[in-house]
Short mmCIF file of C-alpha atoms in Angstrom, two decimals:
data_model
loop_
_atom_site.label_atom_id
_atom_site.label_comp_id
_atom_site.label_asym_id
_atom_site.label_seq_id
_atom_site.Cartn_x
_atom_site.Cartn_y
_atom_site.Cartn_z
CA UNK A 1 -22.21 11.38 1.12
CA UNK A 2 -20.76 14.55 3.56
CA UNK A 3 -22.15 14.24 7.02
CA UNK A 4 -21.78 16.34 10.09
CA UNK A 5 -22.01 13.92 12.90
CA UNK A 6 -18.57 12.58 13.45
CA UNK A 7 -20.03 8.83 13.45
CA UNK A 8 -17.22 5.83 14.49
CA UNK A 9 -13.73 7.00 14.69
CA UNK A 10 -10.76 4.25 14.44
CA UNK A 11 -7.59 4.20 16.74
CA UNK A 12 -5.35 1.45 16.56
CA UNK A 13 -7.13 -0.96 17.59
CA UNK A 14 -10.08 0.47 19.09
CA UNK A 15 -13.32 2.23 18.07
CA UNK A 16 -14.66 5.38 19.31
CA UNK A 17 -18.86 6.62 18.54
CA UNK A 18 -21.59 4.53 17.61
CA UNK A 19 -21.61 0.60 18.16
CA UNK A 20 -19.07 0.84 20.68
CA UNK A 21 -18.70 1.36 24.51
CA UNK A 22 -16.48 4.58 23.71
CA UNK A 23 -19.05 7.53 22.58
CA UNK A 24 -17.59 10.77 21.42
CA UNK A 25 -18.65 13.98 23.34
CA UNK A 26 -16.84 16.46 22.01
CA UNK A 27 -13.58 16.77 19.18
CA UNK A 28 -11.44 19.87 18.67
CA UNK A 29 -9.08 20.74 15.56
CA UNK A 30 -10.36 18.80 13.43
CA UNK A 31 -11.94 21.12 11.20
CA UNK A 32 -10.52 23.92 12.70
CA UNK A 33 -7.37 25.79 10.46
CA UNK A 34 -3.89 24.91 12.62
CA UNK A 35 -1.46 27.79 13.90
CA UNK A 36 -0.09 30.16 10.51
CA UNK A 37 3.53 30.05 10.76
CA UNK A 38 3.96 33.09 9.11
CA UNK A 39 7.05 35.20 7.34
CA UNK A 40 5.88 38.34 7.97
CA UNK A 41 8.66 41.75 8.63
CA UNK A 42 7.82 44.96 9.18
CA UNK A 43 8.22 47.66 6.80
CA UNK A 44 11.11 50.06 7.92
CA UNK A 45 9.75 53.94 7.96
CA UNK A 46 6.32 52.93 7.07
CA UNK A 47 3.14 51.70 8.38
CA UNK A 48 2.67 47.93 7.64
CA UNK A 49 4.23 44.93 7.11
CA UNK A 50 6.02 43.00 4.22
CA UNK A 51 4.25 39.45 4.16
CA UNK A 52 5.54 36.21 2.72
CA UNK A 53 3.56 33.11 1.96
CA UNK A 54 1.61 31.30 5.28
CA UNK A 55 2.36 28.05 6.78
CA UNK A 56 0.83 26.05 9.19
CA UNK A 57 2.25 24.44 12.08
CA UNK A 58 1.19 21.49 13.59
CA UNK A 59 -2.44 20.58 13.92
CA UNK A 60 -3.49 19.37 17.85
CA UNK A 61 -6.90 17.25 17.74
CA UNK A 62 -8.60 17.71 21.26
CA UNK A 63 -11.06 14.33 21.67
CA UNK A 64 -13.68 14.01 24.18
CA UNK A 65 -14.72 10.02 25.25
CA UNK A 66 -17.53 8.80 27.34
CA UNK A 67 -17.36 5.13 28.70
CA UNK A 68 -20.24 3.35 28.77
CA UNK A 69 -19.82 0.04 31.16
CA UNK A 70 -22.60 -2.79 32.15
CA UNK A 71 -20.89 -3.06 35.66
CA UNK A 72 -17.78 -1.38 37.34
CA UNK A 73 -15.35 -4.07 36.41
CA UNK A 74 -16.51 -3.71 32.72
CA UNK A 75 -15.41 0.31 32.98
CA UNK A 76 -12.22 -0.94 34.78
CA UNK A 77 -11.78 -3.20 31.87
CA UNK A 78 -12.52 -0.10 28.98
CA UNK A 79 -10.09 2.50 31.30
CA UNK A 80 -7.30 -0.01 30.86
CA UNK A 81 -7.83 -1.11 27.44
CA UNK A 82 -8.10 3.07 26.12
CA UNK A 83 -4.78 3.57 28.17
CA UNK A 84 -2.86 0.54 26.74
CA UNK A 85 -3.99 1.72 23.59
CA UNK A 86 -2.63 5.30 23.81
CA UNK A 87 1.03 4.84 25.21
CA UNK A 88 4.08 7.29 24.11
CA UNK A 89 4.78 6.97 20.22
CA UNK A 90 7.47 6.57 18.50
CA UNK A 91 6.21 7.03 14.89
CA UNK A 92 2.73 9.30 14.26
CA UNK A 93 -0.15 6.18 13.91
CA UNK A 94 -3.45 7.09 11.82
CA UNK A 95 -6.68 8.48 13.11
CA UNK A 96 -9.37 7.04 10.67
CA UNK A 97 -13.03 9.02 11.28
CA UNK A 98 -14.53 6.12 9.24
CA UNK A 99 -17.61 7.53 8.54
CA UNK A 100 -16.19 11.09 7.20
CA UNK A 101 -13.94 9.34 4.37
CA UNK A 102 -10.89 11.34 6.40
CA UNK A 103 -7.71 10.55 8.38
CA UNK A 104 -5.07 12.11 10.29
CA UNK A 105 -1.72 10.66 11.51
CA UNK A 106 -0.63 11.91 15.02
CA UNK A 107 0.86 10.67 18.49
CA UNK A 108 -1.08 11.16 21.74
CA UNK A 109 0.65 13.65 23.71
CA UNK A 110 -2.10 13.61 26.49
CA UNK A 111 -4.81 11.68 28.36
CA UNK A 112 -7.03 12.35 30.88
CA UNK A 113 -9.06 9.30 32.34
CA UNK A 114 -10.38 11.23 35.91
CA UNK A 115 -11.89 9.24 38.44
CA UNK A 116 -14.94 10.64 39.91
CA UNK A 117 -16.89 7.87 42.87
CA UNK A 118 -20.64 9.81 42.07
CA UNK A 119 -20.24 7.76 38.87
CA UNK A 120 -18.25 4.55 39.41
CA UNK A 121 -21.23 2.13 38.71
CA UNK A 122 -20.98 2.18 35.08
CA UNK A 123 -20.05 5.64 33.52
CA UNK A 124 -16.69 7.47 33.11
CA UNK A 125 -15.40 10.06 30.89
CA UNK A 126 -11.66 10.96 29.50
CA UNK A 127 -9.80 13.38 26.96
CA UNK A 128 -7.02 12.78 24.66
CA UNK A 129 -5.37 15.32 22.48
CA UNK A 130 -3.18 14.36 19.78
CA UNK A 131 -0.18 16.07 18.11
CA UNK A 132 -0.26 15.80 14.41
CA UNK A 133 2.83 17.05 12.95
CA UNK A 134 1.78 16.73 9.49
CA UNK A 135 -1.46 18.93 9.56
CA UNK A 136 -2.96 17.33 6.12
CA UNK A 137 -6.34 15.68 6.32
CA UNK A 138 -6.14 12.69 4.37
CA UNK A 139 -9.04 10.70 2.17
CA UNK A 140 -9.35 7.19 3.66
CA UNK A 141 -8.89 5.57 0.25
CA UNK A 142 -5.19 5.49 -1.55
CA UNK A 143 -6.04 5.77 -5.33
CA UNK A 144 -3.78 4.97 -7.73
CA UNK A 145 -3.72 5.48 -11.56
CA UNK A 146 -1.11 3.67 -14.04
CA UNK A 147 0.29 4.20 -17.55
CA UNK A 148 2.85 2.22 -19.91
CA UNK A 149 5.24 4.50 -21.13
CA UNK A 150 4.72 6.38 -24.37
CA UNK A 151 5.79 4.44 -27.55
CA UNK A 152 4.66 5.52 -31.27
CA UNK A 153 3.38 2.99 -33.63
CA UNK A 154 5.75 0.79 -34.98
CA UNK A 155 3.38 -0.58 -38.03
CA UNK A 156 4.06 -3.60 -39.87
CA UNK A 157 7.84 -4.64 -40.83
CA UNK A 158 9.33 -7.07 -43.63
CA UNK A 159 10.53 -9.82 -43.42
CA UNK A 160 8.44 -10.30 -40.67
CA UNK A 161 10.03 -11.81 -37.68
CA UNK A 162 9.51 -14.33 -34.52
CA UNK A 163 9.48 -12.69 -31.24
CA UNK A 164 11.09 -15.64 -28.65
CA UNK A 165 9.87 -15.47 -24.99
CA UNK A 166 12.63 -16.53 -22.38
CA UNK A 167 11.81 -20.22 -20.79
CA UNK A 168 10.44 -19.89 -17.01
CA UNK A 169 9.64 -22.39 -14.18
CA UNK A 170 6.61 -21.11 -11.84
CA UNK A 171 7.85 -23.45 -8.63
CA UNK A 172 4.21 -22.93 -6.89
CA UNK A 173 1.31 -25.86 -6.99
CA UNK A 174 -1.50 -24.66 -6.91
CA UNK A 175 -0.86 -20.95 -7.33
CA UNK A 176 -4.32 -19.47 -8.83
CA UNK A 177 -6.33 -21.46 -6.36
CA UNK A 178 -8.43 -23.06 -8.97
CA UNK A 179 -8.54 -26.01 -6.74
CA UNK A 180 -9.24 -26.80 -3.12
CA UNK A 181 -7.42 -24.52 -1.14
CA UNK A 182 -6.56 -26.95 1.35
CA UNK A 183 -4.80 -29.61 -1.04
CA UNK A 184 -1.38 -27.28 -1.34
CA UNK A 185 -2.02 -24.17 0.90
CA UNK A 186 -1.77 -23.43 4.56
CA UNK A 187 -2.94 -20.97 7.02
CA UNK A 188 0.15 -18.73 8.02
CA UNK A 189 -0.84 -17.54 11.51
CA UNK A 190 -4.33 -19.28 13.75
CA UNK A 191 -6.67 -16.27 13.58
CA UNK A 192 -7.97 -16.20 10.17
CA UNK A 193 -10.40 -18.26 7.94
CA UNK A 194 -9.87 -18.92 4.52
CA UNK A 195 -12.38 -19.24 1.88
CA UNK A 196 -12.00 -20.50 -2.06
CA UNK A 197 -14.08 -17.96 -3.93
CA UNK A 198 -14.63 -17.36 -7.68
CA UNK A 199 -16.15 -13.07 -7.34
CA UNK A 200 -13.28 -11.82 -7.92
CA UNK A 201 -10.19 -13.72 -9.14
CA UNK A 202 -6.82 -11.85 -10.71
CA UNK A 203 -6.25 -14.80 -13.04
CA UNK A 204 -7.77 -18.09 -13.65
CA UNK A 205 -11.72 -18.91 -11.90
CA UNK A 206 -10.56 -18.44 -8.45
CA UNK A 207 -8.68 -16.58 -5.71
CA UNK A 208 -8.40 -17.00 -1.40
CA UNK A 209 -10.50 -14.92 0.49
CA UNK A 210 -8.92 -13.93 4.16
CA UNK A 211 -11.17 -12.81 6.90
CA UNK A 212 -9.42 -11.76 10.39
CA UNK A 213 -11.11 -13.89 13.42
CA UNK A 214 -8.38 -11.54 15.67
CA UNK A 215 -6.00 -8.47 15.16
CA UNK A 216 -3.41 -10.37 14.40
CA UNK A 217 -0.43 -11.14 11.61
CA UNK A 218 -1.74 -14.06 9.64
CA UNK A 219 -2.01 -15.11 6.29
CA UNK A 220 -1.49 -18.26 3.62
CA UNK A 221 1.13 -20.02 2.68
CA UNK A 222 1.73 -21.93 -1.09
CA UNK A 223 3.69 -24.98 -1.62
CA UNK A 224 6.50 -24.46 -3.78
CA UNK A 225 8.68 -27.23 -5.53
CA UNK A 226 11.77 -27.76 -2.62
CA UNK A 227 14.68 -25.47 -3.40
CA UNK A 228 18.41 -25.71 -2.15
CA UNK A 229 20.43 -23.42 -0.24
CA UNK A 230 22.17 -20.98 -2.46
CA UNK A 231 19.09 -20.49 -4.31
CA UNK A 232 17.31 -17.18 -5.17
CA UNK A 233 13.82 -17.20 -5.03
CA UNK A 234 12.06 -14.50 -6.01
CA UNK A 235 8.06 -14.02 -5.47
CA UNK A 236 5.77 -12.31 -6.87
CA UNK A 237 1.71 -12.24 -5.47
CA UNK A 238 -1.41 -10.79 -6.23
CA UNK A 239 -3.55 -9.25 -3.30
CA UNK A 240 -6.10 -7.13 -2.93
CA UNK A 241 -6.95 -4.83 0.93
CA UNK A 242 -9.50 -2.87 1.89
CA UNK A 243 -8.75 0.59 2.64
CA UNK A 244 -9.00 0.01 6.23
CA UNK A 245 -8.31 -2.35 9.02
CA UNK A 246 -4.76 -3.41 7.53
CA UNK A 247 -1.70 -1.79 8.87
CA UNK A 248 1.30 -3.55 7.35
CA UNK A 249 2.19 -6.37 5.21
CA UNK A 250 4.99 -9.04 4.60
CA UNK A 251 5.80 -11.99 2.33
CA UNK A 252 7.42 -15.07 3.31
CA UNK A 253 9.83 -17.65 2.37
CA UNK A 254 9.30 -21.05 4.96
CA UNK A 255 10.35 -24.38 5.28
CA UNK A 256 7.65 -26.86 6.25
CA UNK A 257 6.16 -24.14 9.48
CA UNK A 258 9.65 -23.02 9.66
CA UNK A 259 10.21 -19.42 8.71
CA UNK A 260 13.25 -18.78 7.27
CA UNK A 261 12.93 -15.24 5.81
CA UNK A 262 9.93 -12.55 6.42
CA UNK A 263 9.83 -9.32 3.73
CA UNK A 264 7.94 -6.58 5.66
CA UNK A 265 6.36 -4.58 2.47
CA UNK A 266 7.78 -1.05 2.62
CA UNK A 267 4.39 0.44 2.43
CA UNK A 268 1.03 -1.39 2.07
CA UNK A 269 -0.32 -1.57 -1.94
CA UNK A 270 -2.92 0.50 -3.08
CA UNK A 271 -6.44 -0.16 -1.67
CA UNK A 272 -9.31 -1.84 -3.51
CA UNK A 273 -7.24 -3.26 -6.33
CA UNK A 274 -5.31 -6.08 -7.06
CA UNK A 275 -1.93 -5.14 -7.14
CA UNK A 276 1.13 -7.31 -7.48
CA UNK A 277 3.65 -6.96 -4.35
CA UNK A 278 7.10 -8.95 -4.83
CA UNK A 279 10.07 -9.87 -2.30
CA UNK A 280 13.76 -11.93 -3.10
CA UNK A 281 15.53 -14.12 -0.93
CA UNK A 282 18.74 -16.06 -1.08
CA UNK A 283 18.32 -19.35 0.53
CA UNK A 284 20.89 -19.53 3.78
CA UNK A 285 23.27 -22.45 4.38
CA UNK A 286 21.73 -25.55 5.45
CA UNK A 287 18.14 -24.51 4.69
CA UNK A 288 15.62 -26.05 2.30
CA UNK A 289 12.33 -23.64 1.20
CA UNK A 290 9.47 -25.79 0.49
CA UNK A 291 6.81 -22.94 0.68
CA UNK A 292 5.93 -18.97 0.35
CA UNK A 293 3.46 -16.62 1.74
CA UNK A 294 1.94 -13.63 2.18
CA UNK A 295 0.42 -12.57 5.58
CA UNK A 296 -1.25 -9.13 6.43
CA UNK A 297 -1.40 -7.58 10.37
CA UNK A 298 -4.66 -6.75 10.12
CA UNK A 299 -7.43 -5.69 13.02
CA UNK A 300 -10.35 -8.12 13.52
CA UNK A 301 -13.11 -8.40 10.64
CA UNK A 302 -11.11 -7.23 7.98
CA UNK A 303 -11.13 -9.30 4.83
CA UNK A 304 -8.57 -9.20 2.13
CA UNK A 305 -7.74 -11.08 -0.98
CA UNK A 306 -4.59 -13.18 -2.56
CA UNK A 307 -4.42 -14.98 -6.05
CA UNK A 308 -1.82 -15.99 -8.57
CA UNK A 309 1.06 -16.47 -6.47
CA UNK A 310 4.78 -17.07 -8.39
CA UNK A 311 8.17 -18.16 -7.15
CA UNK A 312 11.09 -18.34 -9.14
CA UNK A 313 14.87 -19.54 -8.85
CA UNK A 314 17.82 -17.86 -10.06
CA UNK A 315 16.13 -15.64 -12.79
CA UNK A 316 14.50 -11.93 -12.96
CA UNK A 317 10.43 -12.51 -11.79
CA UNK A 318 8.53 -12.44 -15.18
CA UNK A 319 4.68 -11.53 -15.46
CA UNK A 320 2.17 -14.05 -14.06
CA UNK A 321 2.05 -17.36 -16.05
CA UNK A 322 0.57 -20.88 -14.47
CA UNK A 323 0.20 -24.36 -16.60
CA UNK A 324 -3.56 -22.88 -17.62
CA UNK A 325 -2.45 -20.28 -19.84
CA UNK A 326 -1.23 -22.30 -22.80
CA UNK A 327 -1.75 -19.58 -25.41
CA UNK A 328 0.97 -17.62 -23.40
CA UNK A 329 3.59 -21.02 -23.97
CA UNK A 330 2.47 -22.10 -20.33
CA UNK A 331 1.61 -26.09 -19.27
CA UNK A 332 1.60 -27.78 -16.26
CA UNK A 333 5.01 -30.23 -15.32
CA UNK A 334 1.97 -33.26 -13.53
CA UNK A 335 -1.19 -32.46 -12.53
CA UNK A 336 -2.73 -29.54 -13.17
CA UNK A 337 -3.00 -27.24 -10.37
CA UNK A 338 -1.04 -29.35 -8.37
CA UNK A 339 2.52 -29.22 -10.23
CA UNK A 340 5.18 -26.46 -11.26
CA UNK A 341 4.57 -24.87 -14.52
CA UNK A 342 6.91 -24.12 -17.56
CA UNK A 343 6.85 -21.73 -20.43
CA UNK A 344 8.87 -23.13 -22.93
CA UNK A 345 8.03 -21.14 -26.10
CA UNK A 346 10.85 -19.48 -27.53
CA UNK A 347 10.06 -18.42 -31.36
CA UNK A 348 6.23 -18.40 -31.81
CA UNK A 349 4.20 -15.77 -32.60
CA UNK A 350 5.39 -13.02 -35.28
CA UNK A 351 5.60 -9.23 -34.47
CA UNK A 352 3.90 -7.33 -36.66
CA UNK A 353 4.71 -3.71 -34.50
CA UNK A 354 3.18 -2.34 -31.58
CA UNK A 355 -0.28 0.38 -31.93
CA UNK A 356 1.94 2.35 -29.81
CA UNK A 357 0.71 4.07 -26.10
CA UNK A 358 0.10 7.52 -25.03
CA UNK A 359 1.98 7.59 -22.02
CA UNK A 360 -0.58 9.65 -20.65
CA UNK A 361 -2.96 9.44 -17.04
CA UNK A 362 -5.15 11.55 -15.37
CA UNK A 363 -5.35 11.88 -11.53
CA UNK A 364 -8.06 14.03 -9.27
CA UNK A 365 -7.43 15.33 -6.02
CA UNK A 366 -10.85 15.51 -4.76
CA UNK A 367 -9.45 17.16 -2.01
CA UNK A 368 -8.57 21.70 -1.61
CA UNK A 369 -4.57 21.03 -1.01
CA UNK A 370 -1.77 19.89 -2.80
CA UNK A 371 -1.14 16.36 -2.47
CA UNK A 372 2.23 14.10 -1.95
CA UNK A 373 2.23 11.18 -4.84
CA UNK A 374 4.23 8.34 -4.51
CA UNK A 375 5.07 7.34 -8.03
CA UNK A 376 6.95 3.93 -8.33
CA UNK A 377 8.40 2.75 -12.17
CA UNK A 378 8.41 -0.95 -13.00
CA UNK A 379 11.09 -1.83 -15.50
CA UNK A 380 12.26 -2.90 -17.91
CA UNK A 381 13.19 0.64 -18.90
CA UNK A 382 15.84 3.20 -19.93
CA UNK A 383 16.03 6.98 -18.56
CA UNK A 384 12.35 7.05 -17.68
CA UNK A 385 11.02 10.33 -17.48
CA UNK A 386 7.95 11.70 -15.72
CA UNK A 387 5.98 15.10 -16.64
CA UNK A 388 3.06 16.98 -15.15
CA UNK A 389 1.96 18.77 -18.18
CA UNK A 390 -0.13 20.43 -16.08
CA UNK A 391 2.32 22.39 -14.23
CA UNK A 392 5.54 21.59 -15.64
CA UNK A 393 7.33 19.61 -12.85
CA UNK A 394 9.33 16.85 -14.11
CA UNK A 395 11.96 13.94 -12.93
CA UNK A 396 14.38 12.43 -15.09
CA UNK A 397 15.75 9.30 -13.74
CA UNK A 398 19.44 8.05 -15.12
CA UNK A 399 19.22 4.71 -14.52
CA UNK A 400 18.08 1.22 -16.39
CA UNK A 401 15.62 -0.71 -14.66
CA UNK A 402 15.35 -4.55 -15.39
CA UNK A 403 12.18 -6.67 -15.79
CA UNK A 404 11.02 -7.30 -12.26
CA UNK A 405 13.24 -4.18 -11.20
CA UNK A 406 11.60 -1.13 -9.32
CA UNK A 407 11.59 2.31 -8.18
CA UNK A 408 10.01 4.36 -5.74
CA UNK A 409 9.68 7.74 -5.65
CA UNK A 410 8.33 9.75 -2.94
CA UNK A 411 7.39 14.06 -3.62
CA UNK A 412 7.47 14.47 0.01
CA UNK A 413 9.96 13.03 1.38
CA UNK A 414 11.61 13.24 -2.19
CA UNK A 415 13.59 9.52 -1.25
CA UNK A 416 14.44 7.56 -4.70
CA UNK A 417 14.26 3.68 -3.36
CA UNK A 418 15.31 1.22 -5.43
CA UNK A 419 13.00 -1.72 -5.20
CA UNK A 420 11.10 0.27 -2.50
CA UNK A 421 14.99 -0.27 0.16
CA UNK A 422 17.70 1.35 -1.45
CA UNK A 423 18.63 4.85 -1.93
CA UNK A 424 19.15 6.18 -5.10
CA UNK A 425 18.81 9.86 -5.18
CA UNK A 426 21.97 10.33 -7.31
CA UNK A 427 20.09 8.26 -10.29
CA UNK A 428 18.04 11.46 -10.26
CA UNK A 429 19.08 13.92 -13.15
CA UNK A 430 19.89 17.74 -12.03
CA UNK A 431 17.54 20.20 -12.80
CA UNK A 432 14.11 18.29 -11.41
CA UNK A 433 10.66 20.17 -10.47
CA UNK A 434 9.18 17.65 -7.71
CA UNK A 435 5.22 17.47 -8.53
CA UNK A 436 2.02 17.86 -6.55
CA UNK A 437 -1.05 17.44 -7.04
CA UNK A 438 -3.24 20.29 -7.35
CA UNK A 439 -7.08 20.25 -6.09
CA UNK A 440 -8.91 18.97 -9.38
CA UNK A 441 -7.20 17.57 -12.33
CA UNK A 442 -3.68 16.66 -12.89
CA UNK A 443 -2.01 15.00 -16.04
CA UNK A 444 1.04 13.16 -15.95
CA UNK A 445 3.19 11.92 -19.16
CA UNK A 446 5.68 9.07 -18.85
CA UNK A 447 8.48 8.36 -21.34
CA UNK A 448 11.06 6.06 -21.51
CA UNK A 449 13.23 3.50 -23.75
CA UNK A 450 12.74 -0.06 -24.26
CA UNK A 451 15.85 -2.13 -23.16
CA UNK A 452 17.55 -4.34 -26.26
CA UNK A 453 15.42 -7.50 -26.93
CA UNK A 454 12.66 -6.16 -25.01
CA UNK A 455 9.82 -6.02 -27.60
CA UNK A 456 6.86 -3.05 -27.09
CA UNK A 457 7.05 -0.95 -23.96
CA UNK A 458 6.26 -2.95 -20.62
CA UNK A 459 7.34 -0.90 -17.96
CA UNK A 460 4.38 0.59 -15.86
CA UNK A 461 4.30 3.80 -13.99
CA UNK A 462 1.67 3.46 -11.04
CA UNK A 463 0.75 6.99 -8.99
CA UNK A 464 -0.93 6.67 -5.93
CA UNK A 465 -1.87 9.51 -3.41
CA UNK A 466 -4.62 10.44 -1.10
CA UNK A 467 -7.38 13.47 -1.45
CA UNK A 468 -5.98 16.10 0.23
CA UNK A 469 -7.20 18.81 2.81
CA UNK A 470 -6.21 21.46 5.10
#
């Protein structure tokens, strides 16, 4: 529900407002409309102007503190921590006002911390102002909406035929958690707890549940079956993060405690879903990988999620599969849940044709400005193409994407990143209308062809954005 009292507001790691020693007294710009840039030129002989479209410039955020100490040491202490915590930026960092469902991403440009002796006891005051360069108020929450790609129905075909799946190895133990977490998994990092629950698990009964004892970088670790130098691994997990609290992400590759590789995530996955984030590495010379991980830097309190972790060697990541999911050609190598799992199936099942998919999803921008989406296309797939019926922008990529292939797309920037790293702009066919998302509803239709041997239409579009404001 809208409220009008600013309530807590999050910076880095600090909170400002109620519950904490930092009360806010006053904030500026906020809702306020940021300098028009404007294209305006006078009209030669006449009275008036010609006038293009506005713009705004930058958007400054005045914000007014009040310390609140038990003794003068205390207010030392909460002077020094608010000026660690607002040093010269390189990159703008996010201003979360938790409790209005908004966020803005600037760089302090000043502070004020005065001393004044009438009130040294226990109360002090100071000022920041921050420079947003991107003047967009932003919804706390990234959505995200996802659609196969169209296909029509294929109906029934004679003689009917045996669609093969390719054999796999899933080199991680104990990767759904369905038993004790402690029998093949580690903690990555000392302040966190882990917890086995069974609320919420991605696949199977169970998942690990991560709760932040410290801002820190910390995580869990699965034991995989040992592979070689030379070796490709390629990992794919399942985690879930709360829309705040988390501020980047990375998976793993280790030997014993040793790390050998970290993947920083390019961006952090949607929030308040399980989404599947995935990283490749080439084991080095002389170095033996006997584990992989996933680890979050996250601020204390905050609780996130991780379930059906894969590994794989030498091979394209396929979809999730563990030794419970025998109707899928899975079984365990040993033990169950404690032993690698293989899908061996390779002419079972016969294909009768696909229903066929629309294509088709539906996003809202609950916000009254045009939003940025990030769209990102997960092969396999031919030439995908992406349309906003709803304005007629459209991308046309020229490119084949692989199973366990990706690619980013970003309407603001307008970078093409192959699995989320690499440029690709040039894949990008002339003639493209970049989309946005108006306030209110916004339809999006996503084509593509299947790659040879590649039954039905698996590759995913996913859309993710944030309401908008100005």
């Amino acid at each position: 529900m809208a409220q009008q009292r600013i309530g807590r507001i999050q910076w880095g790691d600090l909170q400002f407002g109620p519950g904490s020693r930092y009360h806010v007294t006053a904030i500026e710009g906020l809702d306020g409309m940021p300098d028009i840039r404007s294209d305006d030129m006078e009209r030669p002989g006449q009275h008036g102007d010609y006038t293009g479209p506005d713009y705004t410039g930058a958007r400054v955020i005045q914000l007014g503190l009040g310390l609140r100490a038990d003794t003068p040491d205390d207010l030392r202490d909460l002077t020094l921590a608010l000026r660690a915590a607002t040093q010269p930026q390189r990159q703008p960092a996010p201003l979360q006002l938790l409790d209005q469902d908004m966020l803005v991403y600037g760089k302090v440009r000043r502070r004020s911390i005065p001393y004044d002796a009438e009130y040294l006891w226990r109360t002090g005051s100071a000022a920041l102002e921050l420079y947003c360069a991107d003047p967009y108020l932003y919804g706390l929450e990234e959505r995200s909406a996802s659609t196969t790609a169209y296909s029509p129905a294929a109906g029934r075909t004679y003689p009917l035929a045996y669609s093969g799946v390719a054999p796999a190895t899933n080199l991680v133990l104990n990767p759904s958690s369905e038993v004790d977490v402690t029998t093949d998994q580690q903690m990555y990092g000392p302040s966190i707890t882990r917890t086995r629950v069974t609320s919420d698990a991605r696949y199977g009964d169970a998942c690990v549940q991560h709760t932040h004892t410290a801002a820190s970088s910390a995580g869990t670790t699965w034991t995989i079956s040992p592979q070689a130098a030379g070796t490709t691994v390629q990992v794919g997990i399942w985690v879930k993060i709360p829309a705040t609290g988390v501020t980047s992400g990375q998976i793993t590759w280790r030997s014993g405690t040793t790390t050998l590789n970290n993947f920083v995530l390019p961006s952090l996955p949607a929030a308040g879903t399980w989404v599947r984030i995935t990283g490749t590495y080439t084991i080095g010379a002389g170095q033996t990988c006997d584990r992989i991980g996933v680890a979050f830097n996250s601020a204390l309190g905050t609780v996130w999620w991780a379930d059906a972790a894969m590994a794989v060697a030498d091979m394209a990541l396929p979809g999730y599969g563990d030794g419970s999911m025998t109707g899928y050609g899975w079984s365990w190598t040993g033990t169950p849940h404690d032993s690698t799992s293989v899908r061996t199936l390779t002419g079972t099942g016969r294909t009768y044709g696909s229903a066929g998919q629309s294509g088709r999803v539906s996003v809202v921008n609950a916000g009254s400005a045009p939003a940025f989406p990030v769209l990102r296309i997960d092969g396999p797939v031919a030439n995908p193409s992406i349309e906003q019926t709803t304005s007629g922008a459209s991308l046309t990529i020229d490119a084949t994407l692989g199973e366990g292939e990706f690619l980013l797309i970003d309407s603001r920037t307008r970078a093409v990143l192959y699995m989320g790293t690499s440029p690709r702009r040039n894949w990008l066919r002339g003639g493209a209308r970049w989309p946005t998302l108006a306030p209110g509803f916004n339809e999006f239709a996503y084509r593509g062809s299947a790659l040879p041997g590649s039954p039905g239409q698996p590759s995913l579009l996913t859309i993710t954005w944030r309401d908008t404001s100005l």
